[in-house]
PDB file of C-alpha atoms in Angstrom:
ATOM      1  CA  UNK A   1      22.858  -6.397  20.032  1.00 72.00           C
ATOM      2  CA  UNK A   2      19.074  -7.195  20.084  1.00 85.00           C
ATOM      3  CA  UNK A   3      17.257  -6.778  16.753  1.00 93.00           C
ATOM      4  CA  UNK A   4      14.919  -3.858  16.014  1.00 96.00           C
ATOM      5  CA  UNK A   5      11.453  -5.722  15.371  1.00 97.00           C
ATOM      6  CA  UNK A   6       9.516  -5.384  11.999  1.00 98.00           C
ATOM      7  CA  UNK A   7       6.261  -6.745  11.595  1.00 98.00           C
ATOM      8  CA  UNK A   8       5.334  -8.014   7.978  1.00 98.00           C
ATOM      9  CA  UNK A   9       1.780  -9.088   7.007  1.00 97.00           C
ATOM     10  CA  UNK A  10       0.913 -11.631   4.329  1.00 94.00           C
ATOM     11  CA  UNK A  11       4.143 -13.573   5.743  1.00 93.00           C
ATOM     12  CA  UNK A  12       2.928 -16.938   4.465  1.00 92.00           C
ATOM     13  CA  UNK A  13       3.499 -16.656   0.911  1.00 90.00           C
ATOM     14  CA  UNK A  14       4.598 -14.723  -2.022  1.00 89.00           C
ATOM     15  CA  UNK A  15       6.778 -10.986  -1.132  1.00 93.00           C
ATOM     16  CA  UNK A  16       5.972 -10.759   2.089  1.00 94.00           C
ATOM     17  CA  UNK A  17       7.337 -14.684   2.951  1.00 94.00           C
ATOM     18  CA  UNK A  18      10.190 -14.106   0.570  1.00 95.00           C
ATOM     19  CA  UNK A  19      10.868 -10.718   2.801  1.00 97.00           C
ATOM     20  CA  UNK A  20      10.820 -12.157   5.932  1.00 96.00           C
ATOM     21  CA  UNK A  21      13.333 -14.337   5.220  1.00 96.00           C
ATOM     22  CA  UNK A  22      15.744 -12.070   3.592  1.00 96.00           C
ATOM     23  CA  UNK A  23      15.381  -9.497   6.690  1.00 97.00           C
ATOM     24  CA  UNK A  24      15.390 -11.881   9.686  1.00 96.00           C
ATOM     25  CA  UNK A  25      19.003 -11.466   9.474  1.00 94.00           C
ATOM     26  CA  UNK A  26      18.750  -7.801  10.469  1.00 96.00           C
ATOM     27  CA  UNK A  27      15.806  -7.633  12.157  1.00 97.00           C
ATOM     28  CA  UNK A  28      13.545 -10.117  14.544  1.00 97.00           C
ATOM     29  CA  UNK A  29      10.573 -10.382  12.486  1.00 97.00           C
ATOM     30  CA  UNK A  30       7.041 -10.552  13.149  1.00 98.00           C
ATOM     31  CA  UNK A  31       5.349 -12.597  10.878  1.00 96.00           C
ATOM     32  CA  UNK A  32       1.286 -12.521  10.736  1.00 96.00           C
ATOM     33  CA  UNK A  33      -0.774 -14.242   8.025  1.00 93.00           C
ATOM     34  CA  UNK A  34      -3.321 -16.277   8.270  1.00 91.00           C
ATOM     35  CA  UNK A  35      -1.982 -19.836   7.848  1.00 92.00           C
ATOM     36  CA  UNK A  36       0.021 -20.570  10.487  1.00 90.00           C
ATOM     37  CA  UNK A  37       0.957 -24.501   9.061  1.00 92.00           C
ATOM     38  CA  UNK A  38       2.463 -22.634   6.075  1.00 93.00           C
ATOM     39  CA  UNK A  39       4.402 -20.027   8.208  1.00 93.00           C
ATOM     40  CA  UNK A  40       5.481 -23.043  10.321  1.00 94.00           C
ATOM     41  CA  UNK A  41       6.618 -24.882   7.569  1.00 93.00           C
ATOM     42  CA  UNK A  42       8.560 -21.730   6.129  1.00 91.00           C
ATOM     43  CA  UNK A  43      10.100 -20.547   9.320  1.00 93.00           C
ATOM     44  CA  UNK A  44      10.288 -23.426  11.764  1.00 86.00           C
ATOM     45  CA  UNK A  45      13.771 -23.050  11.420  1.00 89.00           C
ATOM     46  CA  UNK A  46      14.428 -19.597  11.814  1.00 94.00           C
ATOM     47  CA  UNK A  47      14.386 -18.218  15.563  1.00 92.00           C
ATOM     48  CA  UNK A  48      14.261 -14.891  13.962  1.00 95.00           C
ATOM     49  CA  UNK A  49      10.862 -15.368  12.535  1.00 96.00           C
ATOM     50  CA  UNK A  50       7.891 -15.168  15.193  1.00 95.00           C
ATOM     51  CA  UNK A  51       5.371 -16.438  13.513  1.00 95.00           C
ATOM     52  CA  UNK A  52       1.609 -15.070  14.481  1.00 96.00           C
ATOM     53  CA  UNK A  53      -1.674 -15.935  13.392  1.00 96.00           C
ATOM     54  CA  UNK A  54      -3.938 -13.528  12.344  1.00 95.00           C
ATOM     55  CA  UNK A  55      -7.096 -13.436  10.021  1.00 95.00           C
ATOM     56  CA  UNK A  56      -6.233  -9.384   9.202  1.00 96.00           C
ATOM     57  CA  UNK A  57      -9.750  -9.768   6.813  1.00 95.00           C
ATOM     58  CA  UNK A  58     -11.231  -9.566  10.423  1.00 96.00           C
ATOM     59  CA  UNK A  59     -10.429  -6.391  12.226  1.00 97.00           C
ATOM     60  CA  UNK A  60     -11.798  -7.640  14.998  1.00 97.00           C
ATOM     61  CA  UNK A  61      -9.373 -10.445  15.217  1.00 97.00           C
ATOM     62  CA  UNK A  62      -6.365  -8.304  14.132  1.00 97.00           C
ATOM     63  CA  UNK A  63      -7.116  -5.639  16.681  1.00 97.00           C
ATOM     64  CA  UNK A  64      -6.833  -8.645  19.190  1.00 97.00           C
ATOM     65  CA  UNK A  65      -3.530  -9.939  17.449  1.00 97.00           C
ATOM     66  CA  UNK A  66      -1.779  -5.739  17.699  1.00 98.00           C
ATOM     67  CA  UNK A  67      -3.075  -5.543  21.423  1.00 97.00           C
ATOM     68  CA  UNK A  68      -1.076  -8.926  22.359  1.00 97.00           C
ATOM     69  CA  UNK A  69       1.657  -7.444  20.427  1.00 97.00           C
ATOM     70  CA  UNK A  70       1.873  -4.367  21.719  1.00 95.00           C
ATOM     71  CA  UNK A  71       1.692  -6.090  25.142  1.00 94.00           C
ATOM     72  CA  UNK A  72       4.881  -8.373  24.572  1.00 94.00           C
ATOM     73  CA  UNK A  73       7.039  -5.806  22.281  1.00 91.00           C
ATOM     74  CA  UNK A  74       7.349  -1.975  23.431  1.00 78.00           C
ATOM     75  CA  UNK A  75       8.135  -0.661  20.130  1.00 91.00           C
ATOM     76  CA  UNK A  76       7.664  -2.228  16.847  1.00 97.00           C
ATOM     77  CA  UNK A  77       8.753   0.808  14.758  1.00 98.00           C
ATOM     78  CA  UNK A  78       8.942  -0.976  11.328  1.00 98.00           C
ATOM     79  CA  UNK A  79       6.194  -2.098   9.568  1.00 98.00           C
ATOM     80  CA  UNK A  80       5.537  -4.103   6.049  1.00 98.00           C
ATOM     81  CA  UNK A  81       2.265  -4.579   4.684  1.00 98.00           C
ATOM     82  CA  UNK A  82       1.900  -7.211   1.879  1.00 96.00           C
ATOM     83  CA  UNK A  83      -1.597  -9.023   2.881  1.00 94.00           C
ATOM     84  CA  UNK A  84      -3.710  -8.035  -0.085  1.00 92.00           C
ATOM     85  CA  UNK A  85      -6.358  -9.959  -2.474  1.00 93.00           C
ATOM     86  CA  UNK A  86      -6.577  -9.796  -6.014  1.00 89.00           C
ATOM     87  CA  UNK A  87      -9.931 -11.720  -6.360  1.00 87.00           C
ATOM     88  CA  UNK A  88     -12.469 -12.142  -7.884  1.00 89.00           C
ATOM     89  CA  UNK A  89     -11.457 -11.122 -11.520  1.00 90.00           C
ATOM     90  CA  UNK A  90     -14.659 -10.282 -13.074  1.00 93.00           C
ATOM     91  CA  UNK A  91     -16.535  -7.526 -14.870  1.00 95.00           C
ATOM     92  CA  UNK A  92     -17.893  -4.825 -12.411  1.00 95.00           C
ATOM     93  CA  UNK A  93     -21.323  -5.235 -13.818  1.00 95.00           C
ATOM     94  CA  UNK A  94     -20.896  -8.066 -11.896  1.00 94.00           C
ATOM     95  CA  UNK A  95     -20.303  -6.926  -8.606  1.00 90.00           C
ATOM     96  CA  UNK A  96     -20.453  -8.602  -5.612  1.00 92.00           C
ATOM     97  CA  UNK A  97     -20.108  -5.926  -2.357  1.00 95.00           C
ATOM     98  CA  UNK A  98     -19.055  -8.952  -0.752  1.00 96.00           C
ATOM     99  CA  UNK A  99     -16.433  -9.382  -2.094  1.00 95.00           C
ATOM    100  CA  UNK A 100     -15.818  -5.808  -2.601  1.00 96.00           C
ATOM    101  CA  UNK A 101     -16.358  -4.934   0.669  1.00 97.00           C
ATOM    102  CA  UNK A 102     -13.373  -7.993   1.862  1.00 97.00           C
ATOM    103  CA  UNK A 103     -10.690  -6.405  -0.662  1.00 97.00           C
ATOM    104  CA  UNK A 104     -11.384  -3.080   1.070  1.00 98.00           C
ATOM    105  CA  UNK A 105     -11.049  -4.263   4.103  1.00 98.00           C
ATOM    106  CA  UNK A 106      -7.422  -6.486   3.651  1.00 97.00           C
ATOM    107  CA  UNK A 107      -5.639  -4.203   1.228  1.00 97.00           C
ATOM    108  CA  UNK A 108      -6.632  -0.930   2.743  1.00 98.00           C
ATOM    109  CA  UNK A 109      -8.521  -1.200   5.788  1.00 98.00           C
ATOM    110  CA  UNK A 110      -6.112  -3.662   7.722  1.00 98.00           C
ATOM    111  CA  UNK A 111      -2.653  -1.862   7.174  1.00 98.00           C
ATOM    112  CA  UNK A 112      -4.228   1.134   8.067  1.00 98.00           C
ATOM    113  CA  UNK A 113      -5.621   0.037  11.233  1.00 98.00           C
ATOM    114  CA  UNK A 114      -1.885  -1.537  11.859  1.00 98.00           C
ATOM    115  CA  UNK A 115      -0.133   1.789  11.040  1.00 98.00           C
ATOM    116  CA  UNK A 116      -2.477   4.243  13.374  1.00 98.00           C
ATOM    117  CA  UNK A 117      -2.268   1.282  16.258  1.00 98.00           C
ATOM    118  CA  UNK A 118       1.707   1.941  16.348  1.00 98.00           C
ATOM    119  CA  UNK A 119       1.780   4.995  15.330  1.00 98.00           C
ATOM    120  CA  UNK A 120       1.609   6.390  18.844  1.00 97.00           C
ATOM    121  CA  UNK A 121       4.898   4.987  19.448  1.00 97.00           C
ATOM    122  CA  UNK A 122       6.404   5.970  16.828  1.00 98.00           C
ATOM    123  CA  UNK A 123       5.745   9.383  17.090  1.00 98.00           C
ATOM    124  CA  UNK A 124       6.767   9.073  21.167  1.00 97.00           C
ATOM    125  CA  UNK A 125      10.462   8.164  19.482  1.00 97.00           C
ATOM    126  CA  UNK A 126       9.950  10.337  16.635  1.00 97.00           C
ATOM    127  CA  UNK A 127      11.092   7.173  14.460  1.00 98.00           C
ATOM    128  CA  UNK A 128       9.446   4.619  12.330  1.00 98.00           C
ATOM    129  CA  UNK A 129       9.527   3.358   8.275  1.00 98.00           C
ATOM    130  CA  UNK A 130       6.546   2.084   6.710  1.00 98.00           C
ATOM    131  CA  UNK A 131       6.251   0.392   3.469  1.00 98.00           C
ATOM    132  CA  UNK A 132       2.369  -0.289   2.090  1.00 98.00           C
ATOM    133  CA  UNK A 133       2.680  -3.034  -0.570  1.00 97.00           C
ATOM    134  CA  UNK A 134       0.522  -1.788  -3.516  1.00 96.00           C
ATOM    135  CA  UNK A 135       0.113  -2.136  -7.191  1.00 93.00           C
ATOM    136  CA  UNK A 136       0.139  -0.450 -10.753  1.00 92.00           C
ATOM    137  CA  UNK A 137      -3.167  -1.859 -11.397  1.00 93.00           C
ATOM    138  CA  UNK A 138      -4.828   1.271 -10.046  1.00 95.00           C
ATOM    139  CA  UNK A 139      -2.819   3.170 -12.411  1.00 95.00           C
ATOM    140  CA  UNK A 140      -4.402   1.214 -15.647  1.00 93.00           C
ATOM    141  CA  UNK A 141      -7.580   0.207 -13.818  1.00 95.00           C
ATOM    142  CA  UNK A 142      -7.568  -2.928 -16.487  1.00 94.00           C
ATOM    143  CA  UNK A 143     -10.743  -5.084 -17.123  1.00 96.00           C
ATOM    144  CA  UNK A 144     -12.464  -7.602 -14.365  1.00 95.00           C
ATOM    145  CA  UNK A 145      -9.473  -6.135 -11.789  1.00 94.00           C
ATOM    146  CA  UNK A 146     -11.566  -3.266 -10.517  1.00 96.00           C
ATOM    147  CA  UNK A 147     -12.265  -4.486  -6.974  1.00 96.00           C
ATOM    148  CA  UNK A 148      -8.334  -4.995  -6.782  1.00 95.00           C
ATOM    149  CA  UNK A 149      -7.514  -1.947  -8.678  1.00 96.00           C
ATOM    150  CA  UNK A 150     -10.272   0.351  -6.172  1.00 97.00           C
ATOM    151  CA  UNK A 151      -9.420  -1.374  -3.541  1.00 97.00           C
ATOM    152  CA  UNK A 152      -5.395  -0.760  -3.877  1.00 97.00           C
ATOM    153  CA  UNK A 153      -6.091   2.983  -5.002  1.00 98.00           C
ATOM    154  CA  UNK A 154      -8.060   3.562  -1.923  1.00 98.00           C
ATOM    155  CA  UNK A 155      -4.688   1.939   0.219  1.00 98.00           C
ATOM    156  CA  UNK A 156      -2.524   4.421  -2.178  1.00 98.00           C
ATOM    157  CA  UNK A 157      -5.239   7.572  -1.796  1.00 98.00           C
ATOM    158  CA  UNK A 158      -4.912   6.893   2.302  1.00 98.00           C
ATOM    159  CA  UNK A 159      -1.348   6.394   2.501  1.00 98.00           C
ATOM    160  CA  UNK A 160       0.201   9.394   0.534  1.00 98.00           C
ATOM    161  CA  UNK A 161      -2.585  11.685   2.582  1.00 98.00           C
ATOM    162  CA  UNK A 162      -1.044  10.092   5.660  1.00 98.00           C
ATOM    163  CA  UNK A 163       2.518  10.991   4.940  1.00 98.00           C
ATOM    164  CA  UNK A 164       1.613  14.371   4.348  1.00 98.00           C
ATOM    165  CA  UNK A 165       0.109  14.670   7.764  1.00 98.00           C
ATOM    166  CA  UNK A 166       3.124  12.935   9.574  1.00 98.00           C
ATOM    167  CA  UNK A 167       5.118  15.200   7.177  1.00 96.00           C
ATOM    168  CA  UNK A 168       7.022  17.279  10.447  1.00 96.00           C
ATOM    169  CA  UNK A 169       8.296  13.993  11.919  1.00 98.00           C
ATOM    170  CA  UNK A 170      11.284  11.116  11.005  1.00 98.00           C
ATOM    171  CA  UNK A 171       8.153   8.518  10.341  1.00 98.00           C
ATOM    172  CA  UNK A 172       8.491   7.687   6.999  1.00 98.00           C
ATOM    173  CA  UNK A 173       5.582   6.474   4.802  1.00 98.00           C
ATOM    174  CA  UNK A 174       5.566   5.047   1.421  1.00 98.00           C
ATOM    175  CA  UNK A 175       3.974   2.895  -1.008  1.00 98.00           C
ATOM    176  CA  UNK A 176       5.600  -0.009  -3.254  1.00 97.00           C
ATOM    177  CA  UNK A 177       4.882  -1.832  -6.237  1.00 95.00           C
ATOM    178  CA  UNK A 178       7.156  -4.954  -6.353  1.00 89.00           C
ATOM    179  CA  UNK A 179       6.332  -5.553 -10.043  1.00 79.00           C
ATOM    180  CA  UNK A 180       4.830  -8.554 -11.623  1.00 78.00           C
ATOM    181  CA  UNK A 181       6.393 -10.942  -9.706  1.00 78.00           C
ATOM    182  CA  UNK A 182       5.735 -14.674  -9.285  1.00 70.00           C
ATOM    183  CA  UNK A 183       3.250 -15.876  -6.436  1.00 68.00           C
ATOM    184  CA  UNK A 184      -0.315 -17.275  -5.167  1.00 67.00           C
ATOM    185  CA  UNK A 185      -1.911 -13.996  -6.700  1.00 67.00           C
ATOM    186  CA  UNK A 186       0.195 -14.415 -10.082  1.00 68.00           C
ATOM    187  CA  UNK A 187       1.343 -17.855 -10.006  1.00 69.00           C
ATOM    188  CA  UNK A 188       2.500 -17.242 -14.108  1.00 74.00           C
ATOM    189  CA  UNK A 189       4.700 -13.916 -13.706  1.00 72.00           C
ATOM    190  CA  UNK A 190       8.134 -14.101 -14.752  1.00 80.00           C
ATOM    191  CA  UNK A 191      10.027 -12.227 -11.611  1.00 84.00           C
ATOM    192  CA  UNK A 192      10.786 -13.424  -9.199  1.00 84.00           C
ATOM    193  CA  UNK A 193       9.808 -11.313  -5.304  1.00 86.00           C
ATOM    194  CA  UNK A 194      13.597 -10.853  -4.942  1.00 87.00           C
ATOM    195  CA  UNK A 195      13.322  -8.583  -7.525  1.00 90.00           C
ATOM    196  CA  UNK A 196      11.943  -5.729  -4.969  1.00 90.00           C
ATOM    197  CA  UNK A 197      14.650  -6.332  -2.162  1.00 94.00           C
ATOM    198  CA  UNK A 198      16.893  -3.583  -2.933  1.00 95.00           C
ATOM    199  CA  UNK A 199      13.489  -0.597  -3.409  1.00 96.00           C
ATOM    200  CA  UNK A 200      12.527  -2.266   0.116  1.00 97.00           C
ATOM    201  CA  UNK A 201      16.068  -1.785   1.758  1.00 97.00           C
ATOM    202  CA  UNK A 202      16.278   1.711   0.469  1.00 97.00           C
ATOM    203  CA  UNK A 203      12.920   2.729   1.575  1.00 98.00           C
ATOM    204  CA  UNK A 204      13.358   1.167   5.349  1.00 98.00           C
ATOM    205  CA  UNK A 205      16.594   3.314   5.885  1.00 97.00           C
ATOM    206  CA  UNK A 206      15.787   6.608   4.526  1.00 97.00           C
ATOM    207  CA  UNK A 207      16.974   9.307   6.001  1.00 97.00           C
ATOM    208  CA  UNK A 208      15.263  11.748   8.181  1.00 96.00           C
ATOM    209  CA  UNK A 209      14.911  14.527   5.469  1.00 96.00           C
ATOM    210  CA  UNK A 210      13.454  12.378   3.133  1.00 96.00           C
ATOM    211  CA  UNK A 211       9.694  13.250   1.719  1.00 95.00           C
ATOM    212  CA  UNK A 212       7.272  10.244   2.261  1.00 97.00           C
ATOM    213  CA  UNK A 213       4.430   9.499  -0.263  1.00 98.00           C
ATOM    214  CA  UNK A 214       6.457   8.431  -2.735  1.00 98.00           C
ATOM    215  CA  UNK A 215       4.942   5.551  -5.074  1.00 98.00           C
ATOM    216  CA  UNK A 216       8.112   3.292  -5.730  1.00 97.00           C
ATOM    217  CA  UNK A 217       7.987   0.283  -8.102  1.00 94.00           C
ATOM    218  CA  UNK A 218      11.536  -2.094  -8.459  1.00 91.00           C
ATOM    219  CA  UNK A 219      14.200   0.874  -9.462  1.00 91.00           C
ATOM    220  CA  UNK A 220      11.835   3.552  -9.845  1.00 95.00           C
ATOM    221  CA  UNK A 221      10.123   6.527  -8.678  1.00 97.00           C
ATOM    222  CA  UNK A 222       6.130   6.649 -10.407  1.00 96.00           C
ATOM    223  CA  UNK A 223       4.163   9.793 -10.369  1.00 95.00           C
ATOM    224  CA  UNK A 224       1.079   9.114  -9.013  1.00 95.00           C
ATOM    225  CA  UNK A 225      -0.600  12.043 -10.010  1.00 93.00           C
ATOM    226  CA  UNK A 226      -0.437  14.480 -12.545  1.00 91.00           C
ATOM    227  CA  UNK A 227       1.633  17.551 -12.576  1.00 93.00           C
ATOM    228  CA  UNK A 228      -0.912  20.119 -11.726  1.00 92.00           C
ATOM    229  CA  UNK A 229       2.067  23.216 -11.182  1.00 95.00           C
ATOM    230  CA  UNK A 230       0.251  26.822 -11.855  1.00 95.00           C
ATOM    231  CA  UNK A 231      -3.446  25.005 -11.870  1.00 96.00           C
ATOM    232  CA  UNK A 232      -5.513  27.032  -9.849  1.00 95.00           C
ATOM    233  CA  UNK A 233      -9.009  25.147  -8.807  1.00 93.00           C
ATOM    234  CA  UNK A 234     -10.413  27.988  -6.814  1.00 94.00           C
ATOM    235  CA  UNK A 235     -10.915  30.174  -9.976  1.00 92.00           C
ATOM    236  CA  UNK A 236     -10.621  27.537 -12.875  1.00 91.00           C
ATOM    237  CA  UNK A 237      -7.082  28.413 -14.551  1.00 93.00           C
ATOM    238  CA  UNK A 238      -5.505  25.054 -15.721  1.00 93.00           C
ATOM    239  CA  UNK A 239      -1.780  24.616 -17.171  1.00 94.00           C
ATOM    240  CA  UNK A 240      -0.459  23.573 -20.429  1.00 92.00           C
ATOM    241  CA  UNK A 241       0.260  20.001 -19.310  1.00 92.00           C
ATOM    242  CA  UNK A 242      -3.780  19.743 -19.469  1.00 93.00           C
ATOM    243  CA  UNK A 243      -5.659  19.171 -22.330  1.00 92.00           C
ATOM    244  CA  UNK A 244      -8.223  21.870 -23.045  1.00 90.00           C
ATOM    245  CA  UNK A 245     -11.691  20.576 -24.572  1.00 91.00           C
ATOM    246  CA  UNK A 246     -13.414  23.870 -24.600  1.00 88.00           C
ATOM    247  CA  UNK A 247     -11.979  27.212 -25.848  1.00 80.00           C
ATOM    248  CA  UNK A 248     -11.254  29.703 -23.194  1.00 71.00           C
ATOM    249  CA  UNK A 249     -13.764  32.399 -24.448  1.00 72.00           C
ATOM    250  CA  UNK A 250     -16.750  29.309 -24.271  1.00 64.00           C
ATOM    251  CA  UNK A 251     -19.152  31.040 -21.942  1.00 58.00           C
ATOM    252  CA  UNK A 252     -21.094  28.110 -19.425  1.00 57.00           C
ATOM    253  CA  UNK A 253     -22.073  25.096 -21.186  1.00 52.00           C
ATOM    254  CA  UNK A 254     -21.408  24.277 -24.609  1.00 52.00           C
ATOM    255  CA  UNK A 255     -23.265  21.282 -26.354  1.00 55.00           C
ATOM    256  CA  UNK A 256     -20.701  19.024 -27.774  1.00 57.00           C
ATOM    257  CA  UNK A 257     -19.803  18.953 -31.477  1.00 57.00           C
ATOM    258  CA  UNK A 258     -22.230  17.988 -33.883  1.00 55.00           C
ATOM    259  CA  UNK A 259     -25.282  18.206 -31.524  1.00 52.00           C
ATOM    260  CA  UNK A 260     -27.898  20.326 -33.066  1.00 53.00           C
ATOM    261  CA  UNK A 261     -30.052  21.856 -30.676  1.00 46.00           C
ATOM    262  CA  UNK A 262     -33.021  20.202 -31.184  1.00 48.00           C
ATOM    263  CA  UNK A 263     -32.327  17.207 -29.016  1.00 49.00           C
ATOM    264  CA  UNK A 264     -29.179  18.583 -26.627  1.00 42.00           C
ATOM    265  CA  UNK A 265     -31.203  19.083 -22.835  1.00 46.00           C
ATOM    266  CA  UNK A 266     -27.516  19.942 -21.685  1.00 47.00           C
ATOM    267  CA  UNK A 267     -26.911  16.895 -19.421  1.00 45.00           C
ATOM    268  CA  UNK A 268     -26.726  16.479 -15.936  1.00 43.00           C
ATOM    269  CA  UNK A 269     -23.620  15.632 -13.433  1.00 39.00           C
TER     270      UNK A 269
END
């Protein structure tokens, strides 16, 4: 019986190599990454693995590499995204849009650009499962990671907005956090990428009634947003799961406590 194909970016190291291997048992994978010697020397041995070269920092060059793909395989209706960049670590007074501008465009340009150029045929078979690699970081936004951490929360912003529009079909889309596990990005974690192969099996066979979106990280479901039941932004009535600053009967603006009036101009936004 011939394999279902599922393509897998970032192949060459880390959870997406350690993915491709565990999968090319079920699947005929499609392996892109940049380094091809390292794919070679991963896969050479594996007829399973097609190994393709691809600089997906380009989008030029990837929209080459998903035309001669979609030109040799009719329907590639799973999909991995790991290719991502956690560099440079520095403060954001810092900032380089250089380098800002290249972590935008691999961790949430690229496997956007990958999803919409199959998406047509997935939505022809009404069928595909889609996992976007992601992180916590965007959920702590810690020091000198804020290119990494915008960069991911624009991916997780783009993704969960997507599901919601494919919402009426059986393509599934969902993010996942492997955890802190052990590769080129964090050479000193302590897990190892295995640790994310049973959240990546259950998310590729969901079922069809399943709701997409979802932010998954090793045996858990994460909130990615906060329970806003009964808020209602059209005529400013929060919930009790909010805290409230300023007393309901406060009329406009209030100066903040402890500002005499003599030097409060109000502020601006």
């Amino acid at each position: 019986m011939k394999k279902p194909y599922l393509l897998i970016t970032g192949a060459s190291s880390g959870v997406g190599n350690a993915l491709a291997h565990y999968f090319s048992q079920r699947f005929h994978i499609l392996a892109l990454a940049r380094r091809k010697k390292k794919m070679q020397e991963s896969f050479g041995n594996n007829a399973n693995v097609e190994i393709i070269e691809s600089n997906l920092a380009s989008l030029t060059d990837l929209k080459h590499t998903l035309d001669s793909i979609t030109q040799r395989y009719n329907e590639v209706l799973y999909i991995i995204n790991c290719a991502g960049t956690n560099k440079p670590q520095a403060p954001l007074e810092s900032l380089d849009m250089q380098s800002l501008e290249y972590a935008i465009t691999l961790n949430a340009k690229a496997p956007m650009m990958i999803i919409n150029h199959f998406l047509p045929i997935m939505k022809k078979r009404n069928f595909g499962r889609i996992i976007n690699v992601t992180s916590g970081a965007p959920l702590n936004c810690a020091e000198n990671f804020g290119i990494y951490s915008g960069s991911k929360a624009l991916l997780n912003t783009l993704s969960v907005t997507l599901s919601k529009e494919l919402k009426d079909t059986n393509i599934k889309l969902n993010l996942l956090s492997p955890g802190p596990v052990r590769s080129e990005m964090s050479p000193n974690a302590t897990l190892e990428p295995n640790i994310c192969f049973d959240m990546v099996d259950y998310l590729l066979n969901v079922g069809k009634s399943a709701i997409g979106g979802g932010f998954y990280w090793i045996q858990w479901k994460v909130p990615l947003f906060p329970d806003l039941e009964g808020v209602d932004w059209l005529n400013g009535v929060g919930n009790h799961k909010l805290e409230r600053i300023l007393d309901e009967n406060t009329q406009g603006i209030s100066k903040p406590q402890g500002q005499n009036s003599s030097n409060y101009s109000g502020g601006g936004i």
